[in-house]
PDB file of C-alpha atoms in Angstrom:
ATOM      1  CA  MET W 498      29.761 214.139  50.281  1.00  0.00           C
ATOM      2  CA  SER W 499      31.582 215.400  53.336  1.00  0.00           C
ATOM      3  CA  LYS W 500      28.727 215.621  55.639  1.00  0.00           C
ATOM      4  CA  GLU W 501      26.212 212.817  56.004  1.00  0.00           C
ATOM      5  CA  ILE W 502      22.650 214.125  56.066  1.00  0.00           C
ATOM      6  CA  GLN W 503      20.109 213.082  58.585  1.00  0.00           C
ATOM      7  CA  LYS W 504      18.189 210.106  57.307  1.00  0.00           C
ATOM      8  CA  ILE W 505      14.833 209.881  58.945  1.00  0.00           C
ATOM      9  CA  THR W 506      14.223 206.670  56.688  1.00  0.00           C
ATOM     10  CA  GLU W 507      17.281 205.038  58.858  1.00  0.00           C
ATOM     11  CA  GLN W 508      15.978 206.195  62.263  1.00  0.00           C
ATOM     12  CA  SER W 509      14.942 203.485  64.544  1.00  0.00           C
ATOM     13  CA  SER W 510      11.496 202.081  64.658  1.00  0.00           C
ATOM     14  CA  LYS W 511       9.293 203.489  67.349  1.00  0.00           C
ATOM     15  CA  TYR W 512       8.111 199.881  68.090  1.00  0.00           C
ATOM     16  CA  ARG W 513      10.289 197.447  70.054  1.00  0.00           C
ATOM     17  CA  HIS W 514      10.639 193.610  70.284  1.00  0.00           C
ATOM     18  CA  LEU W 515       8.664 192.912  67.143  1.00  0.00           C
ATOM     19  CA  GLU W 516       9.163 189.290  67.411  1.00  0.00           C
ATOM     20  CA  LYS W 517       7.216 189.318  70.612  1.00  0.00           C
ATOM     21  CA  MET W 518       4.127 190.738  69.171  1.00  0.00           C
ATOM     22  CA  SER W 519       0.976 188.645  68.300  1.00  0.00           C
ATOM     23  CA  THR W 520       0.026 188.529  64.456  1.00  0.00           C
ATOM     24  CA  GLN W 521      -2.639 190.804  65.069  1.00  0.00           C
ATOM     25  CA  GLU W 522      -0.532 193.270  66.943  1.00  0.00           C
ATOM     26  CA  LEU W 523       2.005 193.234  64.153  1.00  0.00           C
ATOM     27  CA  LEU W 524      -0.716 193.807  61.496  1.00  0.00           C
ATOM     28  CA  LYS W 525      -2.339 196.672  63.559  1.00  0.00           C
ATOM     29  CA  ASN W 526       0.862 198.537  64.128  1.00  0.00           C
ATOM     30  CA  ILE W 527       1.894 198.258  60.357  1.00  0.00           C
ATOM     31  CA  ASN W 528      -1.458 199.434  59.512  1.00  0.00           C
ATOM     32  CA  ALA W 529      -1.194 202.472  61.996  1.00  0.00           C
ATOM     33  CA  GLU W 530       2.058 203.477  60.333  1.00  0.00           C
ATOM     34  CA  ASP W 531       0.786 202.969  56.933  1.00  0.00           C
ATOM     35  CA  GLN W 532      -2.007 205.535  57.667  1.00  0.00           C
ATOM     36  CA  LEU W 533       0.488 208.281  58.082  1.00  0.00           C
ATOM     37  CA  VAL W 534       1.518 208.015  54.324  1.00  0.00           C
ATOM     38  CA  PRO W 535      -1.335 209.684  52.589  1.00  0.00           C
ATOM     39  CA  LEU W 536      -1.014 212.635  55.185  1.00  0.00           C
ATOM     40  CA  ALA W 537       2.603 212.884  54.390  1.00  0.00           C
ATOM     41  CA  VAL W 538       1.712 212.797  50.622  1.00  0.00           C
ATOM     42  CA  GLN W 539      -0.845 215.463  51.156  1.00  0.00           C
ATOM     43  CA  ARG W 540       1.853 217.875  52.487  1.00  0.00           C
ATOM     44  CA  GLU W 541       3.744 217.490  49.175  1.00  0.00           C
ATOM     45  CA  ILE W 542       0.585 218.455  46.772  1.00  0.00           C
ATOM     46  CA  GLN W 543       2.194 221.668  45.704  1.00  0.00           C
ATOM     47  CA  SER W 544       5.326 220.038  44.888  1.00  0.00           C
ATOM     48  CA  ILE W 545       3.667 217.219  42.979  1.00  0.00           C
ATOM     49  CA  GLU W 546       1.543 219.873  41.085  1.00  0.00           C
ATOM     50  CA  ASP W 547       4.777 221.441  39.943  1.00  0.00           C
ATOM     51  CA  VAL W 548       6.160 218.202  38.524  1.00  0.00           C
ATOM     52  CA  VAL W 549       2.844 217.395  36.817  1.00  0.00           C
ATOM     53  CA  GLU W 550       2.532 220.845  35.038  1.00  0.00           C
ATOM     54  CA  VAL W 551       6.109 220.706  33.816  1.00  0.00           C
ATOM     55  CA  ILE W 552       5.862 217.136  32.604  1.00  0.00           C
ATOM     56  CA  VAL W 553       2.850 218.078  30.743  1.00  0.00           C
ATOM     57  CA  LYS W 554       4.494 221.011  29.117  1.00  0.00           C
ATOM     58  CA  GLN W 555       7.605 219.102  28.108  1.00  0.00           C
ATOM     59  CA  ILE W 556       5.530 216.337  26.541  1.00  0.00           C
ATOM     60  CA  GLN W 557       3.470 218.605  24.632  1.00  0.00           C
ATOM     61  CA  LYS W 558       6.753 219.976  23.115  1.00  0.00           C
ATOM     62  CA  GLY W 559       7.689 216.310  22.042  1.00  0.00           C
ATOM     63  CA  GLY W 560       9.515 215.106  25.265  1.00  0.00           C
ATOM     64  CA  LYS W 561       9.327 211.921  27.269  1.00  0.00           C
ATOM     65  CA  LEU W 562       9.202 211.039  30.965  1.00  0.00           C
ATOM     66  CA  PHE W 563      11.843 208.991  32.540  1.00  0.00           C
ATOM     67  CA  TYR W 564      12.369 207.393  36.097  1.00  0.00           C
ATOM     68  CA  ILE W 565      15.539 206.217  37.467  1.00  0.00           C
ATOM     69  CA  GLY W 566      16.179 204.380  40.719  1.00  0.00           C
ATOM     70  CA  ALA W 567      17.812 201.497  42.267  1.00  0.00           C
ATOM     71  CA  GLY W 568      16.049 198.459  44.250  1.00  0.00           C
ATOM     72  CA  THR W 569      12.425 199.205  45.388  1.00  0.00           C
ATOM     73  CA  SER W 570      12.451 202.601  44.040  1.00  0.00           C
ATOM     74  CA  GLY W 571      13.647 201.487  40.471  1.00  0.00           C
ATOM     75  CA  ARG W 572      11.061 198.673  40.291  1.00  0.00           C
ATOM     76  CA  LEU W 573       8.181 201.173  41.440  1.00  0.00           C
ATOM     77  CA  GLY W 574       9.283 203.292  38.553  1.00  0.00           C
ATOM     78  CA  ILE W 575       9.254 200.613  36.071  1.00  0.00           C
ATOM     79  CA  LEU W 576       5.938 199.468  37.269  1.00  0.00           C
ATOM     80  CA  ASP W 577       4.393 202.951  36.969  1.00  0.00           C
ATOM     81  CA  ALA W 578       5.828 203.437  33.268  1.00  0.00           C
ATOM     82  CA  SER W 579       4.864 199.923  32.282  1.00  0.00           C
ATOM     83  CA  GLU W 580       1.113 200.622  33.168  1.00  0.00           C
ATOM     84  CA  CYS W 581       0.808 203.727  31.146  1.00  0.00           C
ATOM     85  CA  PRO W 582       0.507 202.200  27.604  1.00  0.00           C
ATOM     86  CA  PRO W 583      -2.329 199.736  28.575  1.00  0.00           C
ATOM     87  CA  THR W 584      -4.204 202.123  30.593  1.00  0.00           C
ATOM     88  CA  PHE W 585      -4.028 205.273  28.453  1.00  0.00           C
ATOM     89  CA  GLY W 586      -3.008 204.062  25.187  1.00  0.00           C
ATOM     90  CA  VAL W 587       0.200 206.039  24.828  1.00  0.00           C
ATOM     91  CA  PRO W 588       3.449 204.669  23.079  1.00  0.00           C
ATOM     92  CA  ALA W 589       5.508 202.380  25.314  1.00  0.00           C
ATOM     93  CA  GLU W 590       8.454 204.917  24.953  1.00  0.00           C
ATOM     94  CA  LEU W 591       6.686 207.962  26.223  1.00  0.00           C
ATOM     95  CA  VAL W 592       7.063 206.841  29.986  1.00  0.00           C
ATOM     96  CA  ASN W 593      10.232 204.815  30.763  1.00  0.00           C
ATOM     97  CA  GLY W 594      11.443 203.285  33.897  1.00  0.00           C
ATOM     98  CA  LEU W 595      15.211 202.510  34.355  1.00  0.00           C
ATOM     99  CA  ILE W 596      16.742 200.496  37.224  1.00  0.00           C
ATOM    100  CA  ALA W 597      20.289 200.470  38.381  1.00  0.00           C
ATOM    101  CA  GLY W 598      21.570 196.978  37.132  1.00  0.00           C
ATOM    102  CA  GLY W 599      19.318 196.732  34.204  1.00  0.00           C
ATOM    103  CA  ASP W 600      16.387 194.530  33.522  1.00  0.00           C
ATOM    104  CA  LYS W 601      17.714 191.577  35.489  1.00  0.00           C
ATOM    105  CA  ALA W 602      17.575 193.799  38.489  1.00  0.00           C
ATOM    106  CA  ILE W 603      13.798 193.958  38.455  1.00  0.00           C
ATOM    107  CA  ARG W 604      13.693 190.369  39.975  1.00  0.00           C
ATOM    108  CA  LYS W 605      17.003 190.130  41.799  1.00  0.00           C
ATOM    109  CA  ALA W 606      19.312 192.511  43.419  1.00  0.00           C
ATOM    110  CA  VAL W 607      22.399 193.398  41.386  1.00  0.00           C
ATOM    111  CA  GLU W 608      25.500 193.950  43.780  1.00  0.00           C
ATOM    112  CA  HIS W 609      27.014 197.402  43.805  1.00  0.00           C
ATOM    113  CA  ALA W 610      24.939 198.546  40.734  1.00  0.00           C
ATOM    114  CA  GLU W 611      23.452 201.487  42.566  1.00  0.00           C
ATOM    115  CA  ASP W 612      26.944 202.628  43.356  1.00  0.00           C
ATOM    116  CA  ASP W 613      27.880 203.700  39.889  1.00  0.00           C
ATOM    117  CA  THR W 614      27.517 207.467  39.445  1.00  0.00           C
ATOM    118  CA  LYS W 615      27.849 207.248  35.584  1.00  0.00           C
ATOM    119  CA  GLN W 616      25.599 204.183  34.649  1.00  0.00           C
ATOM    120  CA  ALA W 617      22.418 206.100  34.854  1.00  0.00           C
ATOM    121  CA  TRP W 618      23.361 208.629  32.214  1.00  0.00           C
ATOM    122  CA  ARG W 619      24.637 205.716  30.093  1.00  0.00           C
ATOM    123  CA  ASP W 620      21.059 204.147  30.528  1.00  0.00           C
ATOM    124  CA  LEU W 621      19.478 207.396  29.529  1.00  0.00           C
ATOM    125  CA  GLU W 622      21.542 207.859  26.468  1.00  0.00           C
ATOM    126  CA  ALA W 623      20.735 204.045  25.284  1.00  0.00           C
ATOM    127  CA  HIS W 624      17.018 205.314  25.530  1.00  0.00           C
ATOM    128  CA  HIS W 625      17.773 208.296  23.413  1.00  0.00           C
ATOM    129  CA  ILE W 626      17.351 211.100  26.123  1.00  0.00           C
ATOM    130  CA  GLN W 627      16.882 214.475  24.685  1.00  0.00           C
ATOM    131  CA  LYS W 628      16.720 218.002  26.050  1.00  0.00           C
ATOM    132  CA  GLU W 629      12.892 218.006  25.746  1.00  0.00           C
ATOM    133  CA  ASP W 630      12.621 215.080  28.231  1.00  0.00           C
ATOM    134  CA  VAL W 631      11.990 215.134  32.083  1.00  0.00           C
ATOM    135  CA  VAL W 632      13.917 212.642  34.335  1.00  0.00           C
ATOM    136  CA  ILE W 633      12.612 212.010  37.738  1.00  0.00           C
ATOM    137  CA  GLY W 634      14.844 210.230  40.365  1.00  0.00           C
ATOM    138  CA  ILE W 635      13.281 208.075  42.796  1.00  0.00           C
ATOM    139  CA  ALA W 636      15.075 206.915  45.988  1.00  0.00           C
ATOM    140  CA  ALA W 637      13.782 206.866  49.710  1.00  0.00           C
ATOM    141  CA  SER W 638      16.982 207.731  51.046  1.00  0.00           C
ATOM    142  CA  GLY W 639      17.773 210.654  48.565  1.00  0.00           C
ATOM    143  CA  THR W 640      21.557 209.574  48.505  1.00  0.00           C
ATOM    144  CA  THR W 641      21.671 206.657  45.842  1.00  0.00           C
ATOM    145  CA  PRO W 642      24.703 207.326  43.759  1.00  0.00           C
ATOM    146  CA  TYR W 643      23.171 206.052  40.560  1.00  0.00           C
ATOM    147  CA  VAL W 644      20.344 208.546  40.706  1.00  0.00           C
ATOM    148  CA  VAL W 645      22.454 211.463  42.037  1.00  0.00           C
ATOM    149  CA  GLY W 646      24.884 210.884  38.969  1.00  0.00           C
ATOM    150  CA  GLY W 647      21.950 210.613  36.492  1.00  0.00           C
ATOM    151  CA  LEU W 648      20.298 213.958  37.598  1.00  0.00           C
ATOM    152  CA  GLU W 649      23.649 215.675  37.833  1.00  0.00           C
ATOM    153  CA  ALA W 650      24.339 214.720  34.213  1.00  0.00           C
ATOM    154  CA  CYS W 651      20.857 215.640  33.163  1.00  0.00           C
ATOM    155  CA  GLN W 652      21.143 219.207  34.896  1.00  0.00           C
ATOM    156  CA  SER W 653      24.531 219.727  33.150  1.00  0.00           C
ATOM    157  CA  LYS W 654      22.882 219.392  29.933  1.00  0.00           C
ATOM    158  CA  GLY W 655      19.660 221.429  30.571  1.00  0.00           C
ATOM    159  CA  ILE W 656      17.413 218.475  30.845  1.00  0.00           C
ATOM    160  CA  ILE W 657      14.551 219.086  33.674  1.00  0.00           C
ATOM    161  CA  THR W 658      15.020 216.892  36.654  1.00  0.00           C
ATOM    162  CA  GLY W 659      12.774 216.098  39.668  1.00  0.00           C
ATOM    163  CA  CYS W 660      12.875 213.526  42.336  1.00  0.00           C
ATOM    164  CA  ILE W 661      10.697 211.582  44.924  1.00  0.00           C
ATOM    165  CA  VAL W 662      12.570 210.891  48.142  1.00  0.00           C
ATOM    166  CA  CYS W 663      11.543 210.482  51.812  1.00  0.00           C
ATOM    167  CA  ASN W 664      14.426 212.363  53.430  1.00  0.00           C
ATOM    168  CA  PRO W 665      14.621 216.250  53.605  1.00  0.00           C
ATOM    169  CA  HIS W 666      17.310 218.110  52.074  1.00  0.00           C
ATOM    170  CA  SER W 667      18.994 215.265  50.377  1.00  0.00           C
ATOM    171  CA  PRO W 668      21.731 215.083  47.728  1.00  0.00           C
ATOM    172  CA  ILE W 669      19.098 213.961  45.031  1.00  0.00           C
ATOM    173  CA  SER W 670      16.878 216.850  45.915  1.00  0.00           C
ATOM    174  CA  LYS W 671      19.737 219.331  45.464  1.00  0.00           C
ATOM    175  CA  VAL W 672      20.190 218.216  41.850  1.00  0.00           C
ATOM    176  CA  SER W 673      16.434 218.276  41.137  1.00  0.00           C
ATOM    177  CA  ASP W 674      14.687 221.171  39.689  1.00  0.00           C
ATOM    178  CA  PHE W 675      11.337 219.857  41.128  1.00  0.00           C
ATOM    179  CA  PRO W 676      11.863 217.934  44.305  1.00  0.00           C
ATOM    180  CA  VAL W 677       9.006 216.052  46.066  1.00  0.00           C
ATOM    181  CA  GLU W 678      10.101 215.081  49.637  1.00  0.00           C
ATOM    182  CA  VAL W 679       7.539 212.886  51.165  1.00  0.00           C
ATOM    183  CA  ILE W 680       8.710 212.533  54.852  1.00  0.00           C
ATOM    184  CA  VAL W 681       6.781 209.520  56.196  1.00  0.00           C
ATOM    185  CA  GLY W 682       9.127 208.971  59.345  1.00  0.00           C
ATOM    186  CA  PRO W 683      10.871 205.815  60.568  1.00  0.00           C
ATOM    187  CA  GLU W 684       9.677 202.434  59.235  1.00  0.00           C
ATOM    188  CA  PHE W 685       7.972 199.851  61.374  1.00  0.00           C
ATOM    189  CA  VAL W 686      11.168 197.492  60.719  1.00  0.00           C
ATOM    190  CA  THR W 687      14.042 199.927  61.142  1.00  0.00           C
ATOM    191  CA  GLY W 688      15.319 201.073  57.552  1.00  0.00           C
ATOM    192  CA  SER W 689      12.956 198.779  55.699  1.00  0.00           C
ATOM    193  CA  SER W 690      11.989 201.533  53.147  1.00  0.00           C
ATOM    194  CA  ARG W 691      10.129 199.120  50.901  1.00  0.00           C
ATOM    195  CA  MET W 692       7.205 199.808  53.562  1.00  0.00           C
ATOM    196  CA  LYS W 693       6.045 203.266  54.064  1.00  0.00           C
ATOM    197  CA  ALA W 694       8.519 205.024  51.849  1.00  0.00           C
ATOM    198  CA  GLY W 695       7.732 202.585  49.000  1.00  0.00           C
ATOM    199  CA  THR W 696       3.964 203.200  49.580  1.00  0.00           C
ATOM    200  CA  ALA W 697       4.480 206.964  49.456  1.00  0.00           C
ATOM    201  CA  GLN W 698       6.541 206.540  46.258  1.00  0.00           C
ATOM    202  CA  LYS W 699       3.939 204.454  44.547  1.00  0.00           C
ATOM    203  CA  LEU W 700       1.062 207.075  45.598  1.00  0.00           C
ATOM    204  CA  VAL W 701       2.956 209.830  44.253  1.00  0.00           C
ATOM    205  CA  LEU W 702       3.811 207.995  40.967  1.00  0.00           C
ATOM    206  CA  ASN W 703       0.025 207.126  40.511  1.00  0.00           C
ATOM    207  CA  MET W 704      -0.801 210.775  41.209  1.00  0.00           C
ATOM    208  CA  ILE W 705       1.966 212.163  38.576  1.00  0.00           C
ATOM    209  CA  THR W 706       1.139 209.911  35.459  1.00  0.00           C
ATOM    210  CA  THR W 707      -2.619 209.891  36.268  1.00  0.00           C
ATOM    211  CA  SER W 708      -2.887 213.537  36.309  1.00  0.00           C
ATOM    212  CA  VAL W 709      -0.390 214.000  33.394  1.00  0.00           C
ATOM    213  CA  MET W 710      -2.403 211.676  31.241  1.00  0.00           C
ATOM    214  CA  ILE W 711      -5.546 213.432  32.125  1.00  0.00           C
ATOM    215  CA  LYS W 712      -4.163 216.710  31.297  1.00  0.00           C
ATOM    216  CA  LEU W 713      -2.989 215.278  28.013  1.00  0.00           C
ATOM    217  CA  GLY W 714      -6.661 214.261  26.957  1.00  0.00           C
ATOM    218  CA  ARG W 715      -6.136 210.505  27.733  1.00  0.00           C
ATOM    219  CA  VAL W 716      -9.307 210.290  29.828  1.00  0.00           C
ATOM    220  CA  LYS W 717     -12.859 211.331  28.836  1.00  0.00           C
ATOM    221  CA  ASP W 718     -15.249 212.163  31.618  1.00  0.00           C
ATOM    222  CA  ASN W 719     -13.731 209.556  34.095  1.00  0.00           C
ATOM    223  CA  LYS W 720     -13.315 206.839  31.610  1.00  0.00           C
ATOM    224  CA  MET W 721      -9.909 205.139  30.136  1.00  0.00           C
ATOM    225  CA  VAL W 722     -11.072 205.634  26.661  1.00  0.00           C
ATOM    226  CA  ASP W 723      -7.721 205.078  25.150  1.00  0.00           C
ATOM    227  CA  MET W 724      -6.914 201.893  27.148  1.00  0.00           C
ATOM    228  CA  GLN W 725      -5.412 198.855  25.002  1.00  0.00           C
ATOM    229  CA  LEU W 726      -7.949 196.130  24.518  1.00  0.00           C
ATOM    230  CA  SER W 727      -5.276 193.503  25.032  1.00  0.00           C
ATOM    231  CA  ASN W 728      -7.493 190.758  26.957  1.00  0.00           C
ATOM    232  CA  ALA W 729     -10.773 189.573  27.183  1.00  0.00           C
ATOM    233  CA  LYS W 730     -11.347 191.516  30.687  1.00  0.00           C
ATOM    234  CA  LEU W 731     -10.335 194.813  29.047  1.00  0.00           C
ATOM    235  CA  LYS W 732     -12.528 194.282  26.056  1.00  0.00           C
ATOM    236  CA  LYS W 733     -15.518 193.526  28.288  1.00  0.00           C
ATOM    237  CA  ARG W 734     -14.631 197.000  30.277  1.00  0.00           C
ATOM    238  CA  GLY W 735     -14.526 198.606  26.796  1.00  0.00           C
ATOM    239  CA  ARG W 736     -18.009 197.380  25.936  1.00  0.00           C
ATOM    240  CA  LEU W 737     -19.393 198.554  29.213  1.00  0.00           C
ATOM    241  CA  LEU W 738     -17.764 201.999  28.985  1.00  0.00           C
ATOM    242  CA  ILE W 739     -19.417 202.248  25.508  1.00  0.00           C
ATOM    243  CA  SER W 740     -22.631 200.939  26.627  1.00  0.00           C
ATOM    244  CA  GLU W 741     -22.678 203.457  29.569  1.00  0.00           C
ATOM    245  CA  ALA W 742     -21.574 206.388  27.665  1.00  0.00           C
ATOM    246  CA  LEU W 743     -24.086 206.079  24.738  1.00  0.00           C
ATOM    247  CA  GLY W 744     -26.884 204.385  26.511  1.00  0.00           C
ATOM    248  CA  VAL W 745     -26.937 201.242  24.169  1.00  0.00           C
ATOM    249  CA  SER W 746     -26.910 197.541  24.941  1.00  0.00           C
ATOM    250  CA  GLU W 747     -23.657 195.589  25.529  1.00  0.00           C
ATOM    251  CA  GLU W 748     -24.230 193.795  22.374  1.00  0.00           C
ATOM    252  CA  LYS W 749     -24.598 197.090  20.415  1.00  0.00           C
ATOM    253  CA  ALA W 750     -21.518 198.416  22.095  1.00  0.00           C
ATOM    254  CA  ALA W 751     -19.585 195.270  21.084  1.00  0.00           C
ATOM    255  CA  GLU W 752     -20.685 195.897  17.567  1.00  0.00           C
ATOM    256  CA  LEU W 753     -19.300 199.455  17.819  1.00  0.00           C
ATOM    257  CA  LEU W 754     -16.073 198.325  19.454  1.00  0.00           C
ATOM    258  CA  LYS W 755     -15.312 195.891  16.648  1.00  0.00           C
ATOM    259  CA  THR W 756     -16.191 198.477  14.024  1.00  0.00           C
ATOM    260  CA  HIS W 757     -14.186 201.360  15.582  1.00  0.00           C
ATOM    261  CA  GLY W 758     -11.389 199.409  17.274  1.00  0.00           C
ATOM    262  CA  SER W 759     -11.218 201.680  20.326  1.00  0.00           C
ATOM    263  CA  VAL W 760     -13.392 203.172  23.108  1.00  0.00           C
ATOM    264  CA  ARG W 761     -12.630 206.570  22.151  1.00  0.00           C
ATOM    265  CA  LYS W 762     -13.539 206.352  18.518  1.00  0.00           C
ATOM    266  CA  ALA W 763     -16.568 204.494  19.001  1.00  0.00           C
ATOM    267  CA  ILE W 764     -18.076 207.156  21.562  1.00  0.00           C
ATOM    268  CA  GLU W 765     -16.955 210.101  19.367  1.00  0.00           C
ATOM    269  CA  HIS W 766     -18.350 208.604  16.317  1.00  0.00           C
ATOM    270  CA  GLU W 767     -21.751 207.825  17.622  1.00  0.00           C
ATOM    271  CA  THR W 768     -21.813 210.996  19.598  1.00  0.00           C
ATOM    272  CA  HIS W 769     -21.328 212.987  16.314  1.00  0.00           C
ATOM    273  CA  GLN W 770     -23.680 211.141  14.298  1.00  0.00           C
TER     274      GLN W 770
END
């Protein structure tokens, strides 16, 4: 890259002498900056819609969704992917989060891992990437070599790419078929992109997978009817969903849940009686 792009994410904070602020001043100012994030996301609704539509189309063709990122961005992708099976009852391999440095980088930074332009493709290959899949690169700066290299490799092989970045016209956007550029401005602490940029990425990830799963029929009315009943809290939630949907007691709902094994099956069976 011969010419360095303008990195809004690296621009100096508009606040000075943070160490002199009271705790309340710190909190109020951080909160004031946080309130700018959903407005920045709102400006990208059309781009997010385009991403959602293509993911739905590819999954219906047998494809999967991959996130690739480093540091905070990689961790956010892993978080979003890991929450899809319990929330929507989909197979664990349908949505995948990959981070530079591998699983150990989820907890601790792995030195220089994000600088390897070839590793993302190797990671994708290890997860059996195929032409029907969609790969979304996540990077606040839009310059992370791990992500740039991964998306370049995908494009060269005809795999659909997208990105979530917080700088305009970045190298990652240039190798994305469906870029989402959420420009949140300088961080409260200069360059600390775990703050507004991270929040923006989390909001967009929530929007993408929630909308995709709804479009794939994984929500009925406004209920998580396919959620995994993996603990007492979720089993109770399942009973309440059945009780509300069918107008029966929670005790009856518990019987139906035990009989049918899922909220969806219980509701559909009783509805079609």
